[in-house]
XYZ file of C-alpha atoms in Angstrom:
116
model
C 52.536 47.917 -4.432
C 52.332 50.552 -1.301
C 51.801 49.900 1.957
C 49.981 51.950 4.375
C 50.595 53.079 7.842
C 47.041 52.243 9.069
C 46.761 49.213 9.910
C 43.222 46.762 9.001
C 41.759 46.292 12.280
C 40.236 49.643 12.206
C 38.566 49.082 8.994
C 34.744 47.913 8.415
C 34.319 44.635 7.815
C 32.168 45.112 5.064
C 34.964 47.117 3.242
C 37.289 44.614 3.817
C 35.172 42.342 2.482
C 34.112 44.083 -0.703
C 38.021 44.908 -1.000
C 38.871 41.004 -0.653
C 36.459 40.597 -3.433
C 37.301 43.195 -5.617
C 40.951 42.190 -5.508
C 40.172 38.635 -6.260
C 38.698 39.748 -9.280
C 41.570 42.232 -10.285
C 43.557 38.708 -9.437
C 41.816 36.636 -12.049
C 41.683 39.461 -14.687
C 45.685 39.682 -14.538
C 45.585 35.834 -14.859
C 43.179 36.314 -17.874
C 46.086 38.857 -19.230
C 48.823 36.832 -19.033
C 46.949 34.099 -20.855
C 45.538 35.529 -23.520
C 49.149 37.537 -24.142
C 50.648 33.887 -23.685
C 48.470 32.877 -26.307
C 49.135 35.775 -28.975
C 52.850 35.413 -28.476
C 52.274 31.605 -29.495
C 50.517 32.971 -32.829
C 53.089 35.784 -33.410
C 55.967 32.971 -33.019
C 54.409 30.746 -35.877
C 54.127 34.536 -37.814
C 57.876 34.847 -37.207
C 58.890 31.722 -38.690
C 56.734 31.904 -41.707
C 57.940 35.257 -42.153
C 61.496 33.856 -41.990
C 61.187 31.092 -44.162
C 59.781 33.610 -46.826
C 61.986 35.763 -46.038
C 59.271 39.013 -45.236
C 60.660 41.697 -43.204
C 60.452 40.799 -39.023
C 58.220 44.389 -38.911
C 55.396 45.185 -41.388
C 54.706 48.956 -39.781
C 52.014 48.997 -42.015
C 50.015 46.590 -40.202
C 51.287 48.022 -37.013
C 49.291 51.620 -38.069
C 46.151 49.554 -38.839
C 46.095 48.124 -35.478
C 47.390 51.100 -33.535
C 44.100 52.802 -34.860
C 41.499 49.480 -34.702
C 42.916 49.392 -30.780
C 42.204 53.386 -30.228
C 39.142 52.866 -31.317
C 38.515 50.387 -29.269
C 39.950 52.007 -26.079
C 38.011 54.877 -26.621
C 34.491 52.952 -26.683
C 35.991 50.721 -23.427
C 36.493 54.113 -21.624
C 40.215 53.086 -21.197
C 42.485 55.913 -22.352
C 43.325 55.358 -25.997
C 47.193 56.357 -25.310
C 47.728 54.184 -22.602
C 46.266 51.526 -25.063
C 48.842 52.293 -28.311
C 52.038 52.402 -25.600
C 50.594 49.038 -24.514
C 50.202 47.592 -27.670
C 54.002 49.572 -28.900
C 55.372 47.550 -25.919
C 54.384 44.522 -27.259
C 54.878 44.863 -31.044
C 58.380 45.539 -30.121
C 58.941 42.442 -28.431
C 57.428 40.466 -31.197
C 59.156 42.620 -33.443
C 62.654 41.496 -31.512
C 61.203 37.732 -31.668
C 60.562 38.291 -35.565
C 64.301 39.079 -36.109
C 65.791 36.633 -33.825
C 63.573 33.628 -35.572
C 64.976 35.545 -39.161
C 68.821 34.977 -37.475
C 68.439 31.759 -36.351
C 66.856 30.659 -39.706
C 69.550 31.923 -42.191
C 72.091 30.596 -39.408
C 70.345 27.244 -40.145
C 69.307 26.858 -36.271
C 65.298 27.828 -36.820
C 63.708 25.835 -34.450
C 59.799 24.575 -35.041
C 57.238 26.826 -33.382
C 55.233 26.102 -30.265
């Protein structure tokens, strides 16, 4: 976050009103985020495991293309820059990719432990 030299006193108001508001809003969306990423890292666990216990491969980069493309697409008719969207979604497929193969350790080490 950055700071600023001018300080708030000088400032409408109105505009620091409408900024309150806007931030509370920004606020709850990044609540909404870390919810709904909360949530798909509960379903990818349960993936992990059942991959484990059938012994799939922690990374199916097939899948991975399909939804690199489904998410472009849907960047693109957000208006949210389809790039920024497939590093996004790369960031996280690598950490469930890294939760994949430490579930596929633990299991053939015998210390699998039940999913959320």
């Amino acid at each position: 976050m950055t700071t600023s030299n001018t300080g708030t006193q000088d400032v409408d108001p109105a505009v620091r009103a409408e900024l309150a508001r806007l931030r509370d809003s920004i606020d709850n969306i990044d609540a909404a985020v870390i919810h709904m990423l909360a949530e798909r890292f509960k379903a990818t666990q349960q993936v992990g495991h059942l991959k484990a216990a059938h012994r799939l491969p922690p990374a199916d980069p097939a899948r991975e293309a399909r939804q690199i493309a489904r998410l472009r697409t849907l960047a693109e008719s957000a208006k949210l820059d389809p790039a920024f969207a497939e590093k996004f979604l790369n960031f996280i497929v690598a950490e469930v990719i890294r939760h994949h193969e430490r579930i596929a350790e633990d299991t053939v080490n015998g210390s699998a432990q039940t999913a959320n």
